[in-house]
Amino acid sequence: MLDVLKPHYPNAFDFSITLADLDEDHRVKLTVVEVDKKTETVILVIEGRDIHYDAIIEAIKEMGATVHSIDEVEVEGTNSTV
Amino acid sequence: MLDVLKPHYPNAFDFSITLADLDEDHRVKLTVVEVDKKTETVILVIEGRDIHYDAIIEAIKEMGATVHSIDEVEVEGTNSTV
Amino acid sequence: MLDVLKPHYPNAFDFSITLADLDEDHRVKLTVVEVDKKTETVILVIEGRDIHYDAIIEAIKEMGATVHSIDEVEVEGTNSTV
Amino acid sequence: MLDVLKPHYPNAFDFSITLADLDEDHRVKLTVVEVDKKTETVILVIEGRDIHYDAIIEAIKEMGATVHSIDEVEVEGTNSTV
Amino acid sequence: MLDVLKPHYPNAFDFSITLADLDEDHRVKLTVVEVDKKTETVILVIEGRDIHYDAIIEAIKEMGATVHSIDEVEVEGTNSTV
Amino acid sequence: MLDVLKPHYPNAFDFSITLADLDEDHRVKLTVVEVDKKTETVILVIEGRDIHYDAIIEAIKEMGATVHSIDEVEVEGTNSTV
Amino acid sequence: MLDVLKPHYPNAFDFSITLADLDEDHRVKLTVVEVDKKTETVILVIEGRDIHYDAIIEAIKEMGATVHSIDEVEVEGTNSTV
């Protein structure tokens, strides 16, 4: 569970699709928790086998957003949720 | 999950049917959260395989309604919920 | 989910049976939320395949009741809940 | 779901058994919500196939109790809950 | 569900075992809700096929306790919970 | 469910293992509810077939702890939870 | 369930992976509950067959963190959760 600050574009739908497409079995859930003039704060949950944390952070940055904090991590064998 | 402002007609039932008919496997849930004189605010959850976000927005506009915000997105493989 | 104002008779039991009998697979749930001298406010949930919204409204009116508002709609293929 | 005012005797156990025995597949749940000197208010949920509302009311009266109100009804095919 | 006032001995564990042993398929759940100097108030839930209410009351009395009230009864065919 | 006052050592992990090892099928859940300078209050739930209450109390005492109260007991055939 | 104070690095993701890798079937869940300038307080739940408590404590220390308290323990046969 990541706390992320993103600009309005790409919108939440395109933003989620991009992260889900990073790997074949990624499941992405995005919840908008606050909307400001130019930005919105979203909570991201990304679930998958063999998650590459750095690649996710990289993709988030490329869309103009920043990760404020990691709020929750779950690891079970090769599956993880961040 | 979309936050939408719609006029009273088409009513919530016809509005939902129209969005569900956009594609064969769409599942639509509409909840009215506020009713005003000429409009009502509804929360829409649309679930399906290979959702076309732009087609949904288009259909919503054609019924005289506007999308205020995307509140939640979930993507898993080719299935998404918006 | 419909918000309905009905007279005390037909009572909640007969009222629900009538709506359930409109079609073979209708499931009806009625909850009384307020009781006044001559009327009662009830929340109706009607679930079924191929629901005919107009026929339901008609049956409700014939029993002397009126639909205040549609509060929730769910559509999935040919099944709907109103 | 029926809101019922009953005398202390027959007690809640015997009262429930009597209603459950009205028909072979009746399921009865009784919850005492208020106890007064001579009476107690109970919430009754009666579930079964092909429920005869009038026979239930009759049996309740014969035990010296009265139905204050019907609070909830659920009908699905020949099964109902009152 | 019975509201019962019992002395501290037999303790809650022995008290429950005694009631469970009244019949072969009895399931007993005891929750202590208040502890006083010489007594404790417990909530008893007894579940089984063909429950003999009078035999339960008798056994409770023999252990020096008294039933304050029946709070809930559930009857389904030959199974009941008191 | 037992309300127990224990010293900090043996720690909650070793304390639970000891009780679980009393019999082959014991399941033990320990929750710390208050921590003081020299002691901690824990809630213990012990589940198993044919539980020996006295043996549990004995083991608890041998680790320097005392049972304040039994809060809940559940008995079903030869299985019990205390 | 362990209450742990850790420095910001290794981050929550790497921290969890390290603990999960201690044994083949470890399942780790980490929740950040408070973030300070140089440290963060996290709640750790570690589940597995034959958990070695001391090895976990050791690994936590090696990453510069300290265990404040054990909040919950569950033991069932050879499986435990701490």
XYZ file of C-alpha atoms in Angstrom:
574
model
C 0.000 0.000 0.000
C 1.638 3.158 -1.221
C 0.609 6.715 -0.484
C 1.187 8.610 -3.753
C 0.810 12.232 -4.885
C -0.001 12.430 -8.600
C -0.957 15.169 -11.065
C -4.510 14.973 -12.550
C -3.108 13.590 -15.835
C -2.638 10.775 -16.631
C -6.035 10.200 -14.955
C -6.564 7.493 -12.341
C -7.721 4.980 -14.933
C -4.708 5.359 -17.273
C -2.358 5.574 -14.273
C -3.599 2.213 -12.963
C -3.490 0.525 -16.368
C 0.165 1.581 -16.803
C 1.172 0.058 -13.454
C -0.849 -3.098 -14.094
C 0.901 -3.537 -17.440
C 4.374 -3.554 -15.808
C 4.076 -7.296 -15.396
C 1.654 -9.958 -16.532
C 0.010 -10.800 -13.221
C -0.082 -7.405 -11.500
C -3.324 -6.468 -9.825
C -3.664 -2.743 -9.109
C -6.171 -0.960 -6.920
C -6.165 2.822 -6.767
C -8.273 4.883 -4.378
C -8.383 8.660 -4.582
C -8.331 10.078 -1.052
C -7.877 13.801 -1.676
C -8.215 16.060 -4.687
C -6.422 19.400 -4.863
C -6.147 21.997 -7.623
C -3.246 20.441 -9.492
C -2.707 17.134 -7.729
C -4.506 14.249 -6.106
C -3.433 11.925 -3.303
C -4.074 8.281 -4.080
C -3.591 5.026 -2.202
C -2.149 2.314 -4.433
C -2.250 -1.404 -3.711
C -0.169 -3.501 -6.099
C -0.291 -7.269 -5.849
C 1.616 -9.863 -7.836
C 4.154 -12.622 -8.053
C 7.735 -11.418 -7.857
C 7.015 -7.656 -7.578
C 9.894 -5.356 -8.584
C 9.593 -2.472 -6.192
C 12.130 -0.299 -8.012
C 10.405 -0.709 -11.384
C 7.117 0.383 -9.833
C 8.692 3.472 -8.247
C 10.318 4.284 -11.584
C 7.010 4.025 -13.491
C 5.248 6.182 -10.889
C 7.925 8.872 -11.240
C 7.753 8.804 -15.038
C 4.069 9.746 -14.787
C 5.010 12.822 -12.715
C 3.969 11.379 -9.363
C 5.891 10.759 -6.120
C 5.619 8.055 -3.453
C 5.048 9.679 -0.053
C 5.277 6.504 1.981
C 4.927 2.737 2.031
C 2.004 2.013 4.369
C 1.765 -1.754 4.205
C 3.695 -4.705 2.773
C 2.670 -8.345 2.601
C 5.036 -11.091 1.461
C 4.167 -14.769 1.059
C 6.617 -16.938 -0.852
C 7.087 -15.283 -4.267
C 3.823 -13.302 -3.989
C 3.902 -9.845 -2.547
C 1.571 -6.903 -2.099
C 2.879 -3.405 -1.672
C -16.038 4.193 -9.006
C -17.191 7.389 -10.623
C -18.860 10.353 -8.969
C -21.457 11.537 -11.476
C -23.998 14.407 -11.607
C -27.034 13.434 -13.705
C -30.433 14.987 -14.508
C -33.506 13.105 -13.156
C -34.222 11.695 -16.648
C -33.256 9.169 -17.892
C -33.997 7.720 -14.416
C -31.446 5.656 -12.478
C -32.790 2.393 -13.855
C -32.631 3.373 -17.551
C -29.296 5.138 -16.983
C -27.761 1.927 -15.576
C -29.209 -0.293 -18.307
C -27.702 1.975 -21.010
C -24.219 1.736 -19.455
C -24.534 -2.002 -18.900
C -25.470 -2.455 -22.562
C -22.257 -0.777 -23.776
C -20.553 -4.142 -23.733
C -21.662 -7.711 -23.210
C -20.120 -8.371 -19.802
C -20.509 -5.000 -18.104
C -21.808 -5.048 -14.554
C -23.145 -1.691 -13.356
C -24.016 -0.577 -9.842
C -25.523 2.846 -9.292
C -26.130 4.405 -5.875
C -27.958 7.716 -5.506
C -26.193 9.782 -2.844
C -27.906 13.156 -3.157
C -31.072 14.381 -4.844
C -31.509 18.034 -5.788
C -34.272 19.845 -7.655
C -33.053 19.163 -11.169
C -30.147 16.795 -10.682
C -28.951 13.886 -8.599
C -25.452 12.833 -7.597
C -24.798 9.140 -8.159
C -21.870 6.817 -7.520
C -21.287 4.466 -10.428
C -19.281 1.253 -10.288
C -18.674 -0.344 -13.682
C -16.970 -3.707 -13.888
C -15.994 -5.717 -16.928
C -13.384 -7.252 -19.149
C -11.559 -4.751 -21.331
C -13.429 -1.604 -20.177
C -13.281 1.348 -22.589
C -13.134 4.344 -20.320
C -13.697 6.872 -23.111
C -16.799 5.074 -24.418
C -18.280 5.141 -20.904
C -17.594 8.862 -20.481
C -19.134 9.475 -23.886
C -22.323 7.546 -23.022
C -22.627 9.375 -19.693
C -22.357 12.755 -21.472
C -24.943 11.767 -24.089
C -27.443 11.251 -21.262
C -26.808 14.827 -20.072
C -24.634 13.864 -17.109
C -21.046 14.768 -16.154
C -18.288 12.828 -14.374
C -17.097 14.814 -11.337
C -14.251 12.509 -10.425
C -12.821 9.006 -10.602
C -12.782 7.748 -7.007
C -11.438 4.236 -7.423
C -9.924 2.029 -10.121
C -9.125 -1.672 -9.988
C -7.235 -3.473 -12.744
C -6.479 -7.190 -12.877
C -5.298 -8.624 -16.174
C -7.941 -7.684 -18.775
C -10.635 -7.115 -16.101
C -11.114 -3.663 -14.701
C -13.510 -1.850 -12.421
C -13.915 1.901 -12.599
C -33.722 -0.219 -3.970
C -36.863 1.844 -3.992
C -38.084 4.237 -1.319
C -41.868 3.754 -1.246
C -44.750 5.338 0.700
C -47.618 2.856 1.140
C -50.932 2.794 3.014
C -51.205 0.227 5.892
C -53.328 -2.055 3.667
C -52.443 -4.230 1.846
C -50.034 -5.069 4.697
C -46.305 -5.530 4.147
C -46.661 -9.270 3.689
C -49.391 -9.131 1.008
C -47.666 -6.161 -0.639
C -44.422 -8.162 -1.026
C -46.188 -11.294 -2.274
C -47.944 -9.266 -4.999
C -44.652 -7.824 -6.264
C -42.899 -11.191 -6.067
C -45.678 -12.744 -8.139
C -45.179 -10.277 -11.019
C -42.641 -12.638 -12.527
C -41.482 -16.152 -11.793
C -38.020 -15.417 -10.422
C -38.576 -12.163 -8.553
C -37.061 -11.924 -5.099
C -38.525 -9.169 -2.948
C -37.262 -7.739 0.309
C -39.302 -5.113 2.124
C -38.109 -3.210 5.186
C -40.408 -0.845 7.074
C -38.449 2.267 8.043
C -41.161 4.578 9.349
C -44.756 4.112 10.412
C -47.215 7.029 10.436
C -50.929 7.192 11.151
C -52.179 6.276 7.709
C -49.028 5.361 5.821
C -45.676 3.638 6.191
C -42.379 4.248 4.416
C -40.766 1.058 3.155
C -37.524 0.223 1.374
C -38.062 -2.306 -1.400
C -35.342 -4.389 -3.024
C -36.512 -6.330 -6.079
C -34.144 -8.740 -7.766
C -34.673 -10.844 -10.853
C -33.852 -11.703 -14.425
C -35.191 -9.239 -16.962
C -36.941 -6.869 -14.496
C -39.689 -4.692 -16.012
C -39.399 -1.454 -14.124
C -42.642 -0.009 -15.493
C -44.672 -3.094 -14.517
C -43.320 -2.830 -10.955
C -44.189 0.869 -10.703
C -47.655 0.094 -12.056
C -48.250 -2.669 -9.470
C -47.046 -0.414 -6.657
C -49.474 2.337 -7.742
C -52.381 -0.090 -7.996
C -51.890 -0.901 -4.306
C -52.233 2.812 -3.472
C -48.515 3.424 -2.903
C -46.027 5.802 -4.562
C -42.318 5.504 -5.356
C -40.428 8.403 -3.735
C -37.067 7.617 -5.267
C -34.810 4.975 -6.763
C -31.894 4.647 -4.338
C -29.824 1.925 -5.963
C -29.722 -0.064 -9.219
C -27.555 -3.040 -10.101
C -27.430 -4.528 -13.605
C -25.451 -7.598 -14.647
C -26.297 -9.157 -18.005
C -30.036 -9.916 -17.938
C -30.202 -9.839 -14.106
C -31.048 -6.626 -12.359
C -31.817 -5.417 -8.868
C -33.765 -2.246 -8.294
C -39.749 -9.840 11.213
C -42.631 -9.164 13.579
C -42.652 -6.893 16.605
C -44.797 -8.738 19.180
C -46.004 -7.985 22.742
C -46.490 -11.203 24.725
C -47.327 -12.105 28.359
C -44.547 -13.895 30.331
C -46.363 -17.248 29.900
C -46.090 -19.267 27.740
C -42.361 -18.486 28.086
C -40.164 -17.621 25.093
C -39.123 -21.216 24.592
C -42.649 -22.691 24.509
C -43.889 -19.726 22.465
C -41.258 -20.389 19.771
C -41.861 -24.139 19.710
C -45.611 -23.569 19.159
C -44.967 -21.304 16.159
C -42.309 -23.629 14.735
C -44.765 -26.524 14.950
C -47.361 -24.736 12.782
C -45.742 -26.220 9.716
C -43.060 -28.798 9.074
C -40.289 -26.538 7.789
C -40.792 -23.411 9.884
C -37.693 -21.877 11.396
C -38.387 -19.483 14.254
C -36.066 -17.014 15.926
C -37.279 -15.034 18.918
C -35.325 -12.212 20.552
C -36.528 -10.546 23.747
C -35.953 -6.791 23.457
C -37.777 -5.449 26.508
C -39.152 -6.999 29.672
C -41.909 -5.298 31.673
C -43.848 -6.395 34.740
C -46.501 -8.423 32.988
C -45.373 -8.465 29.366
C -42.291 -8.667 27.174
C -41.630 -7.260 23.711
C -40.097 -9.799 21.336
C -38.861 -9.718 17.764
C -39.957 -12.795 15.825
C -38.416 -13.990 12.569
C -40.320 -16.830 10.926
C -38.902 -18.472 7.837
C -40.362 -21.232 5.710
C -41.787 -22.460 2.459
C -45.334 -21.297 1.789
C -45.836 -19.298 5.041
C -49.480 -18.713 6.046
C -49.421 -15.266 7.577
C -52.972 -15.493 8.935
C -52.327 -18.825 10.695
C -49.257 -17.317 12.394
C -51.199 -14.265 13.575
C -53.954 -16.557 14.858
C -51.494 -18.709 16.842
C -49.841 -15.618 18.310
C -53.227 -14.289 19.466
C -54.222 -17.623 21.000
C -51.160 -17.375 23.252
C -52.392 -13.977 24.491
C -49.927 -11.894 22.449
C -50.442 -9.183 19.819
C -48.478 -8.232 16.690
C -47.476 -4.566 16.899
C -46.003 -4.330 13.430
C -44.439 -6.172 10.510
C -40.875 -4.846 10.258
C -39.471 -6.857 7.377
C -40.677 -9.310 4.719
C -38.625 -11.348 2.280
C -40.183 -13.404 -0.517
C -38.313 -15.644 -2.956
C -40.362 -18.107 -4.992
C -42.370 -20.171 -2.496
C -40.027 -19.345 0.421
C -40.792 -16.391 2.610
C -39.521 -14.838 5.809
C -41.723 -12.590 7.911
C -29.645 -17.462 25.271
C -30.172 -17.438 29.016
C -29.163 -14.750 31.466
C -28.017 -16.648 34.577
C -26.740 -15.661 38.045
C -24.342 -18.287 39.440
C -22.074 -18.623 42.498
C -18.295 -18.739 41.781
C -18.267 -22.535 42.336
C -18.679 -24.711 40.356
C -16.480 -22.504 38.137
C -17.467 -21.549 34.593
C -15.619 -24.487 33.072
C -17.226 -27.180 35.281
C -20.604 -25.435 35.020
C -20.468 -25.619 31.189
C -19.296 -29.238 31.127
C -22.218 -30.275 33.366
C -24.761 -28.643 31.036
C -23.074 -30.044 27.925
C -23.215 -33.536 29.419
C -27.014 -33.396 29.861
C -27.399 -34.796 26.376
C -25.064 -36.215 23.787
C -25.161 -33.408 21.211
C -25.413 -30.323 23.436
C -23.144 -27.430 22.572
C -22.717 -24.920 25.377
C -21.225 -21.440 25.268
C -20.840 -19.470 28.484
C -19.766 -15.837 28.650
C -19.112 -14.105 31.962
C -20.547 -10.576 31.808
C -20.235 -9.405 35.397
C -18.329 -10.635 38.435
C -19.443 -9.737 41.961
C -18.148 -10.788 45.371
C -20.089 -14.009 45.688
C -21.772 -14.394 42.305
C -21.218 -13.881 38.598
C -23.688 -13.126 35.819
C -23.211 -15.328 32.764
C -24.858 -15.574 29.364
C -25.496 -19.175 28.373
C -26.184 -20.388 24.835
C -27.228 -24.032 24.624
C -27.698 -25.643 21.240
C -28.833 -29.154 20.395
C -31.342 -31.504 18.885
C -34.472 -31.956 20.972
C -33.488 -29.639 23.871
C -35.344 -30.277 27.161
C -35.773 -26.833 28.609
C -36.974 -28.079 32.000
C -34.011 -30.439 32.443
C -31.622 -27.547 31.746
C -33.349 -25.279 34.278
C -33.235 -28.119 36.820
C -29.490 -28.675 36.307
C -28.798 -24.945 36.586
C -30.698 -24.800 39.899
C -28.880 -27.825 41.276
C -25.603 -25.930 40.826
C -26.978 -23.086 42.959
C -27.695 -20.729 40.062
C -30.907 -19.062 38.841
C -32.153 -18.151 35.355
C -32.956 -14.426 35.222
C -34.432 -14.412 31.757
C -34.585 -16.108 28.374
C -33.083 -13.618 25.911
C -33.239 -15.528 22.643
C -34.698 -18.763 21.270
C -34.141 -20.357 17.871
C -36.078 -23.396 16.681
C -35.559 -25.227 13.388
C -37.163 -28.658 13.034
C -35.915 -30.733 15.989
C -32.887 -28.470 16.580
C -33.169 -25.626 19.005
C -30.944 -23.054 20.638
C -31.876 -21.426 23.911
C -10.903 -17.303 27.444
C -8.788 -16.670 30.501
C -7.671 -13.333 31.888
C -4.104 -13.923 33.107
C -1.450 -11.794 34.854
C 2.060 -12.951 33.918
C 5.633 -11.730 34.537
C 7.563 -10.553 31.422
C 9.548 -13.835 31.375
C 8.922 -16.375 29.980
C 7.898 -14.044 27.113
C 4.540 -14.316 25.351
C 5.949 -16.588 22.655
C 7.523 -19.148 25.028
C 4.510 -18.916 27.340
C 2.149 -19.854 24.468
C 4.358 -22.672 23.205
C 4.450 -24.232 26.686
C 0.644 -24.241 26.934
C 0.250 -25.528 23.383
C 2.613 -28.391 24.147
C 0.479 -29.622 27.075
C -1.457 -31.780 24.676
C -1.118 -32.730 21.047
C -4.041 -30.788 19.579
C -4.036 -27.649 21.714
C -4.431 -24.373 19.876
C -3.363 -21.336 21.893
C -3.977 -17.670 21.194
C -2.464 -15.064 23.471
C -3.216 -11.340 23.273
C -1.366 -8.816 25.417
C -3.857 -6.221 26.697
C -1.791 -4.280 29.210
C 1.913 -3.992 29.956
C 3.157 -2.851 33.366
C 6.660 -2.556 34.819
C 7.018 -6.124 36.000
C 3.900 -7.846 34.668
C 1.594 -7.983 31.680
C -2.096 -8.838 31.446
C -2.876 -11.300 28.676
C -6.037 -12.888 27.317
C -5.568 -16.586 26.621
C -7.799 -18.707 24.398
C -7.051 -22.422 24.557
C -8.880 -24.798 22.248
C -8.652 -28.556 22.010
C -10.202 -31.961 22.374
C -10.580 -33.106 25.973
C -9.037 -30.031 27.653
C -7.762 -30.590 31.216
C -8.534 -27.343 32.955
C -6.505 -28.186 36.072
C -3.393 -29.071 34.081
C -3.594 -25.713 32.278
C -3.971 -23.785 35.537
C -1.012 -25.734 36.961
C 1.219 -24.915 33.956
C 0.246 -21.246 34.129
C 1.181 -21.122 37.840
C 4.502 -22.848 37.237
C 5.449 -20.003 34.890
C 4.793 -17.486 37.697
C 1.448 -16.285 36.382
C -2.063 -16.264 37.883
C -5.523 -16.673 36.339
C -7.681 -13.660 37.231
C -10.886 -14.982 35.754
C -12.483 -17.303 33.230
C -14.246 -15.038 30.731
C -15.682 -17.534 28.286
C -16.105 -21.300 27.928
C -17.327 -23.272 24.934
C -18.018 -27.000 25.056
C -19.094 -29.171 22.117
C -18.871 -32.939 22.573
C -15.266 -33.675 23.561
C -13.959 -30.353 22.173
C -13.745 -27.375 24.434
C -12.383 -23.853 24.377
C -11.496 -22.021 27.549
C 2.230 -9.567 16.196
C 5.298 -7.555 17.056
C 5.508 -3.825 17.674
C 8.811 -2.757 16.084
C 10.742 0.529 15.808
C 12.841 0.615 12.625
C 14.980 3.198 10.806
C 13.701 4.342 7.349
C 16.282 2.125 5.609
C 16.031 -0.691 4.741
C 12.555 0.414 3.604
C 9.400 -1.488 4.566
C 9.479 -3.555 1.386
C 13.094 -4.762 1.764
C 12.604 -5.209 5.504
C 9.635 -7.561 4.910
C 11.372 -9.529 2.161
C 14.368 -10.160 4.464
C 12.130 -11.568 7.218
C 10.096 -13.634 4.748
C 13.291 -15.139 3.395
C 14.350 -16.444 6.825
C 12.454 -19.627 6.149
C 10.700 -21.131 3.164
C 7.082 -20.794 4.299
C 7.159 -17.516 6.204
C 4.348 -15.103 5.502
C 5.074 -11.532 6.588
C 2.708 -8.604 6.916
C 4.058 -5.197 7.847
C 1.901 -2.175 8.636
C 3.417 1.254 9.220
C 1.592 2.916 12.110
C 3.711 5.988 12.766
C 6.417 7.799 10.843
C 8.937 10.023 12.608
C 11.982 11.922 11.346
C 14.479 9.088 11.567
C 12.363 6.084 12.492
C 9.015 4.448 11.859
C 6.883 2.229 14.093
C 5.611 -0.865 12.327
C 3.395 -3.769 13.301
C 4.783 -7.083 12.064
C 2.794 -10.296 11.722
C 4.927 -13.339 10.902
C 3.242 -16.652 10.202
C 4.803 -20.016 9.457
C 5.480 -23.589 10.377
C 8.066 -23.987 13.129
C 8.867 -20.276 13.647
C 12.227 -19.550 15.298
C 11.525 -16.548 17.450
C 15.182 -15.885 18.250
C 16.235 -15.916 14.594
C 13.521 -13.355 13.803
C 14.618 -11.069 16.643
C 18.215 -11.421 15.460
C 17.323 -10.471 11.866
C 15.288 -7.490 13.060
C 18.236 -6.242 15.138
C 20.680 -6.676 12.263
C 18.569 -4.240 10.240
C 18.926 -1.636 13.019
C 15.435 -2.095 14.456
C 14.194 -3.091 17.930
C 11.182 -5.089 19.099
C 9.135 -2.988 21.537
C 6.683 -5.704 22.479
C 4.995 -8.935 21.465
C 1.303 -8.094 21.102
C -0.172 -11.406 20.032
C 0.912 -15.026 19.634
C -0.997 -17.911 18.069
C 0.224 -21.489 18.200
C -1.470 -24.482 16.566
C 0.539 -27.689 16.313
C 3.771 -26.785 14.492
C 2.285 -23.598 12.962
C 2.672 -20.357 14.804
C 2.009 -16.681 14.232
C 3.879 -14.027 16.145
